[in-house]
Coordinates of C-alpha atoms in Angstrom, one line a residue:
Chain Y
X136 CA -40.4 -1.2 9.9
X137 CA -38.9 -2.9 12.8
X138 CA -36.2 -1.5 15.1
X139 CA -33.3 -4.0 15.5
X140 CA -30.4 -4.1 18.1
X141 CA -27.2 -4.6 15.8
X142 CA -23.8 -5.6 17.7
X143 CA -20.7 -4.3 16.1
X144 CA -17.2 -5.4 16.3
X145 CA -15.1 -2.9 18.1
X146 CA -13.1 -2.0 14.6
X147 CA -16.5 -1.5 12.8
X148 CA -17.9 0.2 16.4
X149 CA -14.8 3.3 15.5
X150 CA -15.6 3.7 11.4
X151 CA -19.2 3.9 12.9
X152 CA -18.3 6.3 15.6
X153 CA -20.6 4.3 17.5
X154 CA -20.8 2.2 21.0
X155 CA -20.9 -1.6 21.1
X156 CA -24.6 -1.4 19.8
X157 CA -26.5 0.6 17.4
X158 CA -30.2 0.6 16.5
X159 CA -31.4 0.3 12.7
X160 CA -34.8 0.5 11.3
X161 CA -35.1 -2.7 9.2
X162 CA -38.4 -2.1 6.3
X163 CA -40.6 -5.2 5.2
X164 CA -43.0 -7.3 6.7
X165 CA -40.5 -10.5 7.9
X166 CA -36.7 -10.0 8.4
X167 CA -34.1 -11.0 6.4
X168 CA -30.5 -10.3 6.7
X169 CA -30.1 -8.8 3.6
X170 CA -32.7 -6.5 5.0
X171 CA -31.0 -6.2 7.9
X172 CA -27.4 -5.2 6.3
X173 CA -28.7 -3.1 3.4
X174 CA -30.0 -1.0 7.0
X175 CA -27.2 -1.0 8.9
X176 CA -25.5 0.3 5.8
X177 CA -27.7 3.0 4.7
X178 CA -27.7 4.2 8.0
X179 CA -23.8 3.9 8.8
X180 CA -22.5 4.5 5.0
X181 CA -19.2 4.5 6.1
X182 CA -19.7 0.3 6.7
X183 CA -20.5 -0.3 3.2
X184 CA -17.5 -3.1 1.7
X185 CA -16.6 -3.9 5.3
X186 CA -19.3 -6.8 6.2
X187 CA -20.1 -7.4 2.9
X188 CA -17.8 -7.6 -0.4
X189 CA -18.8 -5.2 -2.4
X190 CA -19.0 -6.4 -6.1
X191 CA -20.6 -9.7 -5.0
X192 CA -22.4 -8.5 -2.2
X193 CA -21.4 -11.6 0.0
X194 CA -20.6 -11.7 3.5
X195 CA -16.6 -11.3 3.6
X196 CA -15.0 -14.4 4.3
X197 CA -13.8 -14.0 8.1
X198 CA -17.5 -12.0 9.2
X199 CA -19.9 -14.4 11.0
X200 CA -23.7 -13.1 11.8
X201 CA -24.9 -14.6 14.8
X202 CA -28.3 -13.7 17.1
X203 CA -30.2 -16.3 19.2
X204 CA -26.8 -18.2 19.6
X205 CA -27.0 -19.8 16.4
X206 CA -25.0 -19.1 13.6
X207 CA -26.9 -17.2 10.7
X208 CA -23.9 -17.1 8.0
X209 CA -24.4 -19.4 5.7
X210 CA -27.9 -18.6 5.7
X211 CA -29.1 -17.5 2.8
X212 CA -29.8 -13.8 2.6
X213 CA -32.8 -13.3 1.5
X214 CA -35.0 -15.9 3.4
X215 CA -36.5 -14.9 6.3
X216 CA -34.8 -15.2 10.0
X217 CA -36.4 -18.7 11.9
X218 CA -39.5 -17.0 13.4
X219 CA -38.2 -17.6 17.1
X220 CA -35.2 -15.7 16.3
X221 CA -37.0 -12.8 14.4
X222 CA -39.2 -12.6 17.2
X223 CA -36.4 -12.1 19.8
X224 CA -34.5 -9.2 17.2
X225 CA -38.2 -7.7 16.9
X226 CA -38.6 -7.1 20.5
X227 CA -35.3 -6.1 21.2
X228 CA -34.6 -9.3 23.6
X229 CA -32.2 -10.0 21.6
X230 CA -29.5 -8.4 19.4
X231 CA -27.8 -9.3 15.8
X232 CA -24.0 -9.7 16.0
X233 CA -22.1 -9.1 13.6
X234 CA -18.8 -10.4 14.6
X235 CA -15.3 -10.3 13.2
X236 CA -14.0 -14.2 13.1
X237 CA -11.5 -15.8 15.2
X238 CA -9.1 -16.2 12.2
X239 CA -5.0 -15.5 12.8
X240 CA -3.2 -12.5 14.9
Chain O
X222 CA 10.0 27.1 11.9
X223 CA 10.3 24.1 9.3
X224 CA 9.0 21.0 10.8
X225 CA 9.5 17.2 9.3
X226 CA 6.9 15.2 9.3
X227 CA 7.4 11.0 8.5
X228 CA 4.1 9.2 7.7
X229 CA 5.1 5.3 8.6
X230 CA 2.4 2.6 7.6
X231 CA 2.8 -0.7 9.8
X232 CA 1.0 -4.1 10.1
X233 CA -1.0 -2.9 12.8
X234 CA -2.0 1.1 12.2
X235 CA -0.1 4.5 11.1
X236 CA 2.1 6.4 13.1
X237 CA 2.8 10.0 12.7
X238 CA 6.7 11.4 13.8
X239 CA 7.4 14.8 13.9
X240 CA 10.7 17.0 14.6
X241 CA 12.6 19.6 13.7
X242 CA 15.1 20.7 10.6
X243 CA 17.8 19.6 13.0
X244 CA 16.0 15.9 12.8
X245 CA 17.4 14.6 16.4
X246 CA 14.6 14.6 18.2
X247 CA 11.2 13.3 17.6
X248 CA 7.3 13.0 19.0
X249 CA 5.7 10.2 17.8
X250 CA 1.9 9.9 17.3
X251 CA -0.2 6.4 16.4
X252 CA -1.4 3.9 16.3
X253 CA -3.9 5.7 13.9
X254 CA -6.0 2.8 13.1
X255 CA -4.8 0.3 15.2
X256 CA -4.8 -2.9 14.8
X257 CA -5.3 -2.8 10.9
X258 CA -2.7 -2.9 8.3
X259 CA -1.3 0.0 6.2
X260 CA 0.2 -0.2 3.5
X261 CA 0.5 3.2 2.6
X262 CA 0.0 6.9 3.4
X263 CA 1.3 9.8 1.4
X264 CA 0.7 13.5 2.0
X265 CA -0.1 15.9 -1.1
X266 CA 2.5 17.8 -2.6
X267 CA 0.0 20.7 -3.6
X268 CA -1.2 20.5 0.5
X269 CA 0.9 18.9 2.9
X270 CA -2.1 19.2 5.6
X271 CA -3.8 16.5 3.3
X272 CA -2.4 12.8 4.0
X273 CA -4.3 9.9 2.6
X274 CA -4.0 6.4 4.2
X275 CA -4.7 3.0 3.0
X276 CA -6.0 1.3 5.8
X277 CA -7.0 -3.0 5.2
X278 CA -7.5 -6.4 7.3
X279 CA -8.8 -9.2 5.7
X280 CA -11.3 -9.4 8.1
X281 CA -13.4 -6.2 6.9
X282 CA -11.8 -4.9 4.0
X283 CA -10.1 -1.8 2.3
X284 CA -10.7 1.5 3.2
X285 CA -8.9 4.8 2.6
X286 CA -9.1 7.7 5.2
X287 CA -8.1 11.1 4.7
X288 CA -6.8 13.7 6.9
X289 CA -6.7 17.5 6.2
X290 CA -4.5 18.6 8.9
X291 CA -1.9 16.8 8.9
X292 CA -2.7 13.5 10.2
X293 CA -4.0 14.9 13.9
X294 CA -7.8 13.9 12.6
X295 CA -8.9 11.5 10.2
X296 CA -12.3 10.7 8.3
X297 CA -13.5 7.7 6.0
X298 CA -13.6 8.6 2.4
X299 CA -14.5 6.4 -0.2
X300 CA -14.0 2.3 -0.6
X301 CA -15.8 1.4 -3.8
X302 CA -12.9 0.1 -6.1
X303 CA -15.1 -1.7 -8.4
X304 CA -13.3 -2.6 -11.6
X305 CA -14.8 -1.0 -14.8
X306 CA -16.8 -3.0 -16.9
X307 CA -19.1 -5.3 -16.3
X308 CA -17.1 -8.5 -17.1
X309 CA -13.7 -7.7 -16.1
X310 CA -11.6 -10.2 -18.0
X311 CA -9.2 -12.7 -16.3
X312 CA -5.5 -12.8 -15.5
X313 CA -3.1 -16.1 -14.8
X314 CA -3.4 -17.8 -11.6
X315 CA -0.3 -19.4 -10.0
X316 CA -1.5 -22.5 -11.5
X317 CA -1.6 -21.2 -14.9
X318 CA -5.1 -21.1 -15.2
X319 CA -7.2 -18.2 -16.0
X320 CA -8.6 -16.4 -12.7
X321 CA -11.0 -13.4 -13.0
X322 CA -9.6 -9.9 -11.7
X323 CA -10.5 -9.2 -8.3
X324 CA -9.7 -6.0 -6.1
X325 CA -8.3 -7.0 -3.2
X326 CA -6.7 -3.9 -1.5
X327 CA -5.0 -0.4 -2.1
X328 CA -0.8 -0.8 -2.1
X329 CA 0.5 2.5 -2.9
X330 CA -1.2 6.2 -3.1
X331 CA 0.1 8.6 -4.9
X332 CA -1.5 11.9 -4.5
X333 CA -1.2 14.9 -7.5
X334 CA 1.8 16.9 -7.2
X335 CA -0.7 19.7 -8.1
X336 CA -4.1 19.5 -6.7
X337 CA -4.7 17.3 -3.2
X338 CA -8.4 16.6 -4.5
X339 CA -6.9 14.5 -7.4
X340 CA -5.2 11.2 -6.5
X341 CA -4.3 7.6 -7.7
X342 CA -4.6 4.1 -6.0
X343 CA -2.2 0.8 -6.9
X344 CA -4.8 -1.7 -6.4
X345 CA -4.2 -5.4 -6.4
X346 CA -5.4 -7.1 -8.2
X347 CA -3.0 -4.9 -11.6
X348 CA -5.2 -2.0 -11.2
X349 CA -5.0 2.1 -11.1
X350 CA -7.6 4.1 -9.9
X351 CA -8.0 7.9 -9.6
X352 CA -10.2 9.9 -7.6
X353 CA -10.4 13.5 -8.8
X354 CA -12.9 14.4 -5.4
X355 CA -10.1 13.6 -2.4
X356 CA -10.8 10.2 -2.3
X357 CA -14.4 10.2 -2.1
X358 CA -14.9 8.4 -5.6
X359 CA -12.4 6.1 -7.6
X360 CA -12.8 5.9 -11.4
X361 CA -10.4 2.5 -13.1
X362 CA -7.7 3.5 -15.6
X363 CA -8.6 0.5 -17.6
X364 CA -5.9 0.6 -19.6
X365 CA -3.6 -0.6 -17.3
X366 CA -5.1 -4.0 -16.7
X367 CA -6.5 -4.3 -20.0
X368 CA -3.0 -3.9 -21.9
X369 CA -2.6 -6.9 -24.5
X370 CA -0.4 -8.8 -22.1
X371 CA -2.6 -8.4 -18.8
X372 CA -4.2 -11.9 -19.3
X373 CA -0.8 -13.0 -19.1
X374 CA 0.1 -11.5 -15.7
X375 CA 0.9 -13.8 -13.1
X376 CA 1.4 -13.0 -9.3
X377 CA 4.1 -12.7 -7.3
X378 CA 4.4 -14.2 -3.7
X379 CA 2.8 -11.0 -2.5
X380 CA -0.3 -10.8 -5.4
X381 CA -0.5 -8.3 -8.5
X382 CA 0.2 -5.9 -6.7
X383 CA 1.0 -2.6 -8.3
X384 CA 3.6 -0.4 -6.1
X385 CA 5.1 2.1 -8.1
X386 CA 2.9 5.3 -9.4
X387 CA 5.1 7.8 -10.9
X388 CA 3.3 11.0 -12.1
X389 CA 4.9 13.5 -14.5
X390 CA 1.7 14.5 -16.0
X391 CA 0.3 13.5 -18.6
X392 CA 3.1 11.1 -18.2
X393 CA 2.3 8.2 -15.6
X394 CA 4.5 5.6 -14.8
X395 CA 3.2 1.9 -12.8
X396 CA 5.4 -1.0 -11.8
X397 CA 3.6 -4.4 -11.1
X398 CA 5.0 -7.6 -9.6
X399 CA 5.0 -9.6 -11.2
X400 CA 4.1 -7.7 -14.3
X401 CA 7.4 -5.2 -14.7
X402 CA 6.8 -1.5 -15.5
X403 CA 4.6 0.0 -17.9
X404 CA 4.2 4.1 -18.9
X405 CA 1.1 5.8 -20.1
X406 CA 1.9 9.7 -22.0
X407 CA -1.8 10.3 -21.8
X408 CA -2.7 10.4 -18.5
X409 CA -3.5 6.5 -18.6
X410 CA -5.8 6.1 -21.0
X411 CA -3.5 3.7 -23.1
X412 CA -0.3 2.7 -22.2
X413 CA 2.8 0.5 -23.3
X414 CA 5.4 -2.2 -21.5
X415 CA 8.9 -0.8 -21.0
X416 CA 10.8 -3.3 -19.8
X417 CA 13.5 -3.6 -22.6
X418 CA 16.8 -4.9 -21.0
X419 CA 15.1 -6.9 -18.0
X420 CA 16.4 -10.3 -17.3
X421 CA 14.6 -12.7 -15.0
X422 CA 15.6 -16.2 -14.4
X423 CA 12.3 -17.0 -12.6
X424 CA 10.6 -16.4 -15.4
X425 CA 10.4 -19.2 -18.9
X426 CA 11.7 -16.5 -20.9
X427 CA 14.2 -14.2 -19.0
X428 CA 13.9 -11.1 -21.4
X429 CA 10.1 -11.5 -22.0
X430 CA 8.1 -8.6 -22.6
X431 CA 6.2 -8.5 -19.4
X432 CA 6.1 -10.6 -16.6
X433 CA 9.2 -8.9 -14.7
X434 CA 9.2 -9.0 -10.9
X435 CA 9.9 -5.6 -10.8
X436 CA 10.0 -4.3 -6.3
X437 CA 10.6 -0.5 -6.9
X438 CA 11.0 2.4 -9.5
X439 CA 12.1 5.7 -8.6
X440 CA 12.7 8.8 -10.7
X441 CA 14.5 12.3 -10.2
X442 CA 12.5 15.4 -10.8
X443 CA 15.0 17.5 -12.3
X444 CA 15.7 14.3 -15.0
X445 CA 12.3 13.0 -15.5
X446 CA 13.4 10.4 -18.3
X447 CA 15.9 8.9 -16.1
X448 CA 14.5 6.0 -14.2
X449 CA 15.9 4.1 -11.4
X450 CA 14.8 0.2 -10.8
X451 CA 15.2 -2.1 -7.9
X452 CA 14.4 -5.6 -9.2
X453 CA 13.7 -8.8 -7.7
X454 CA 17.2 -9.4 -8.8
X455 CA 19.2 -6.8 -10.4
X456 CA 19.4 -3.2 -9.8
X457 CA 18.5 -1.3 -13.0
X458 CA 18.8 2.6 -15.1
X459 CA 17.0 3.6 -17.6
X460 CA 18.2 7.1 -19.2
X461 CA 15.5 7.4 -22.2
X462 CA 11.6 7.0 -20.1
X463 CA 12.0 3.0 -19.7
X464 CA 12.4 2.2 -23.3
X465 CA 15.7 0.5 -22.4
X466 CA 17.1 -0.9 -19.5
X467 CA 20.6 -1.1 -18.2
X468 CA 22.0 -3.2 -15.0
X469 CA 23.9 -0.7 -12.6
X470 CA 24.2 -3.5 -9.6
X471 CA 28.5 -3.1 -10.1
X472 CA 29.5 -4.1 -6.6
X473 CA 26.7 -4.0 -4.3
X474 CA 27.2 -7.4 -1.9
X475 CA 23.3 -8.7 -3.1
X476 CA 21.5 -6.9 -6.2
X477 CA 18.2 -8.1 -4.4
X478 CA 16.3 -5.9 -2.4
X479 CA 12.9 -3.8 -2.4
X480 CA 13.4 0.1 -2.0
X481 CA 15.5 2.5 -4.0
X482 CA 15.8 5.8 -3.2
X483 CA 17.2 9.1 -5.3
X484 CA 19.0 12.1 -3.9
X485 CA 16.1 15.3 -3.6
X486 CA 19.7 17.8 -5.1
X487 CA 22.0 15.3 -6.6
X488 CA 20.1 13.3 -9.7
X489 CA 23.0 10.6 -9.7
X490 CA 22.6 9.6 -6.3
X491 CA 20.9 6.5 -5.4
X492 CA 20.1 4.6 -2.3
X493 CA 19.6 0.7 -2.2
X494 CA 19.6 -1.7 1.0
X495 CA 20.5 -5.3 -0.3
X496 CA 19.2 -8.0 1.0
X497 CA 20.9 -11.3 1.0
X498 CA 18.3 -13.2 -1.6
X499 CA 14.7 -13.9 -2.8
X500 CA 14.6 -16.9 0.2
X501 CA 16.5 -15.3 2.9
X502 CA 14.7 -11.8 2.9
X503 CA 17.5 -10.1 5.8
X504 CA 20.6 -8.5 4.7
X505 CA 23.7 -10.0 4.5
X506 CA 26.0 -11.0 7.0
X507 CA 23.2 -10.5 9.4
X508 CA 24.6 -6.3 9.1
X509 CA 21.9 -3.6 8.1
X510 CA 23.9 -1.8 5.4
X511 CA 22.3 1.3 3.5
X512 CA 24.4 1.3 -0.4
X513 CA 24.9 4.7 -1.6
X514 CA 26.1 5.8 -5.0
X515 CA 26.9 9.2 -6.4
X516 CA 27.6 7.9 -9.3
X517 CA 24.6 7.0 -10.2
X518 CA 25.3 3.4 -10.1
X519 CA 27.7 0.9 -10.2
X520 CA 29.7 2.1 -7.4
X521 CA 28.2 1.6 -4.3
X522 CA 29.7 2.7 -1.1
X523 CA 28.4 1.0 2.7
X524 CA 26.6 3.6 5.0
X525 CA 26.9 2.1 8.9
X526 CA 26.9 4.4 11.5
X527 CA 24.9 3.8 13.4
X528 CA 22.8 1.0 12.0
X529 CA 23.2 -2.6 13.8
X530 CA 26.3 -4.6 12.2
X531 CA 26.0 -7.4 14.2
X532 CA 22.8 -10.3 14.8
X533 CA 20.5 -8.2 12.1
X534 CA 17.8 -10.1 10.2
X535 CA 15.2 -7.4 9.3
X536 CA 13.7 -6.7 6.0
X537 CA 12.9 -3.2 4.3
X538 CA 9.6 -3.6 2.0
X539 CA 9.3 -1.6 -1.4
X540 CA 7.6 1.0 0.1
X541 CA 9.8 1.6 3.1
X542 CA 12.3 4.3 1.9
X543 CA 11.5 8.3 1.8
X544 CA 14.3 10.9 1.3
X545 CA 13.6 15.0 2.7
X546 CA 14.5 17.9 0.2
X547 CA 16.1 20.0 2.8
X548 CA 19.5 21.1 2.6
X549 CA 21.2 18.4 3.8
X550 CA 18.7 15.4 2.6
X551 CA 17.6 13.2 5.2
X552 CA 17.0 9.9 4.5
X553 CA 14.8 7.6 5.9
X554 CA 13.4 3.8 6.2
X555 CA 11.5 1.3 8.2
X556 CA 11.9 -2.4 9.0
X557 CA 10.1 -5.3 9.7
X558 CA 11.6 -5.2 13.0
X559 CA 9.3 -2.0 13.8
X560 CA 12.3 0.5 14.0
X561 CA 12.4 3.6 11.9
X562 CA 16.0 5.0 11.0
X563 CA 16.6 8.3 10.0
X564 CA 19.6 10.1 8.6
X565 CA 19.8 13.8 9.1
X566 CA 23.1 13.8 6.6
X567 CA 22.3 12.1 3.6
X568 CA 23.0 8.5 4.8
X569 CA 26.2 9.5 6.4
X570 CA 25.1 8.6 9.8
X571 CA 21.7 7.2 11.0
X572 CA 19.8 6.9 14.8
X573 CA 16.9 5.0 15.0
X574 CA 13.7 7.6 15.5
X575 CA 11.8 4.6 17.1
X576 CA 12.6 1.1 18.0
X577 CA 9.6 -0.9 18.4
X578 CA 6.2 -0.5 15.9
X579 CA 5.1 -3.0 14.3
X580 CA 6.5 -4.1 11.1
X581 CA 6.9 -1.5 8.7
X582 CA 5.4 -0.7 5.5
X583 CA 5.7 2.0 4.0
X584 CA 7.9 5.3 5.3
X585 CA 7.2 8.7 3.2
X586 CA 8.0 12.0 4.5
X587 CA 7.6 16.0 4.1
X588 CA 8.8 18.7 4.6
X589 CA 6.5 21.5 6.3
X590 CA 7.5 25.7 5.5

């Protein structure tokens, strides 16, 4: 189980009822982001459908995921994070953002 | 002391105003949900403390909150529209090729006029769901989409987006654009097209079966069978549940328009605001006129005072219209220009309750004992 620093987007931050940051135990040996979402999920229910579409189970089309400053997104789910940005989300250094995109008004 | 209470949905959150009987003077609350788009929020007619919202962005989705006091606190309740069945089927794409269903958001709720745990969801894309748990699970009417002519349904400008949920239970009624209107009489299990007497010249075959870009259908309590229609073109009657259609337009300046609106004490009278045409979506003249009936139809008489006559070139979506049941009906609609009008006297005279929300979408109101 690791504990990861998640960064939500301040409309995501009210469903949540949460500040800028919240702290989710991730389970498994290496990190993945679907690891990392299905946690931030079961712990914050109320955020299921809103970073991920819920019959496909895809990130939703204007969410980026960044940490490390690099852009995770297109990343595919289920492999595990680069090990220097694992590392930093594993000590806490660093956090996961989860970020709503710059995309109209 | 009666209170009025006007639920408006905007483009950027929900706003709650409040006032009197007397209907002159009015606190406003919102944004609830700022910054996301509403496109609907109705209060039960079994509880008027429980309000349920549709609340979207395309940045993280639908949701629907509920509030059980009337709209002073809100809480989440449940987002997981998935369509039934595992496979579920395709519709037409503007292109005219198949395109799978997909839900895309929540257009219209319509909560049980009998218990505020049970309520329905227009869903784009075509579908109706019901929650029988206030909101916290949706279950598809499948029947609905799955009618023989649903792989034949093509959008509209604005998606498959069904607006209209009538309930006279077991009798339901839906409108889709750009489907037309359909009617279930067992609680939607199965259902059938009504649109008998529809013409449509956007369409290859103006009096097809479905297909019909219906905006609004309205219906009076007291006269359940008799339906009123606002069409893309064309304002329509029906006197026998939909199974024919008549055109009632008689001398309205421009039978376009979205809303339509029936009288809460007087079954015949109707409320339309034209709008000049399908391209130039403001009203004619560049003068916000209300049209009034009593005779349910045909003749239409201008309501004015006090709505701008001059440099006007608002809308009023589908969704935008609400009408009170007290004594003296007050009538109600929003615009894309953010203002809210209200009309204490039936559509007699009118004052703006607020002047500067953004765009509206949907206006519904009720009246609290």
């Amino acid at each position: 189980m690791t504990d990861v620093r998640v960064v939500l987007p301040v409309h995501l931050r009210a469903l949540a009822k949460s500040g800028r940051e919240v702290v989710v135990a991730v389970p498994g040996a290496e990190l993945t982001q679907r690891a990392l979402l299905d946690a931030l999920e079961l712990a914050f229910p109320v955020l299921g459908g809103t970073i991920r579409d819920r019959g496909t189970g895809r990130r939703r089309a204007f969410v980026r995921f960044y940490a490390c400053e690099q852009d995770l997104s297109n990343e595919p789910p289920d492999e595990p994070l680069p090990p220097a940005v694992a590392a930093s989300l594993a000590s806490g250094a660093e956090p996961f953002l989860v970020v709503g995109a710059m995309a109209g008004g | 002391m009666t209170q009025v209470r006007v639920l408006a949905g905007t483009r950027k959150g929900a706003f709650v105003l409040t006032s009197d009987e007397r209907r002159e003077k009015w606190s406003v609350t919102g944004p609830h949900f700022g910054g996301w788009e509403v496109y609907h929020l109705k209060g039960s007619p079994a509880d008027p403390s429980r309000i349920y919202a549709s609340q979207n962005t395309g940045w993280f989705g639908q949701l629907i909150q509920r509030s059980d006091d009337g709209g002073l606190t809100w809480e989440p309740a449940g987002n997981d529209f998935s369509y039934a069945g595992g496979d579920p089927g395709t519709h037409l794409w503007y292109d005219g090729t198949p395109r799978p269903w997909e839900f895309k958001r929540v257009w219209h709720l319509e909560p049980s006029p009998t218990d505020p745990d049970t309520v329905y969801a227009g869903a784009e894309d075509a579908a109706l769901f019901k929650s029988a748990d206030g909101g916290a699970s949706w279950t598809e009417l499948a029947g609905l989409r799955t009618h023989p002519t649903g792989s034949s349904w093509q959008p509209g400008a604005g998606g498959l987006c069904p607006h209209t949920i009538i309930l006279q239970e077991p009798r339901i009624y839906v409108a889709i654009s750009a489907a037309g209107t359909l009617r279930s009489d067992d609680g939607g299990e199965t259902w059938r097209v009504i649109n008998r007497g529809l013409l449509s010249d956007g369409i290859p075959d103006p009096d097809a079966e479905a297909g019909h870009c219906v905006h609004h259908v309205e219906a009076h309590p007291a006269k359940p069978d008799t339906l009123f229609m606002q069409k893309h073109w064309d304002v329509m009657r029906s006197d026998d549940a939909g199974e024919n259609w008549y055109e009632i337009s008689g001398n309205l300046p421009s039978d376009f328009g979205f809303p339509i609106g029936v009288h809460p004490h007087e079954a015949e009278t109707l409320y339309v605001v034209p709008i000049t045409s399908d391209s130039l979506h403001y009203p004619p003249d560049g003068a916000l006129r209300v049209y009034r009936s009593r005779t349910g139809g045909n003749e239409w008489e201008p309501l004015t005072e006090g709505l701008p006559q001059r440099d006007c070139y608002v809308n009023v979506y589908r969704d935008a219209m609400s009408i009170d049941t007290l004594e003296s009906a007050g009538v109600y609609f929003g615009t894309t220009g953010g203002q809210v009008y209200a009309s204490p006297d039936s559509g007699d005279t009118w004052a703006p309750i607020v002047r500067d929300l953004p765009a509206v979408l949907s206006v519904e109101v009720q009246v609290l004992p």
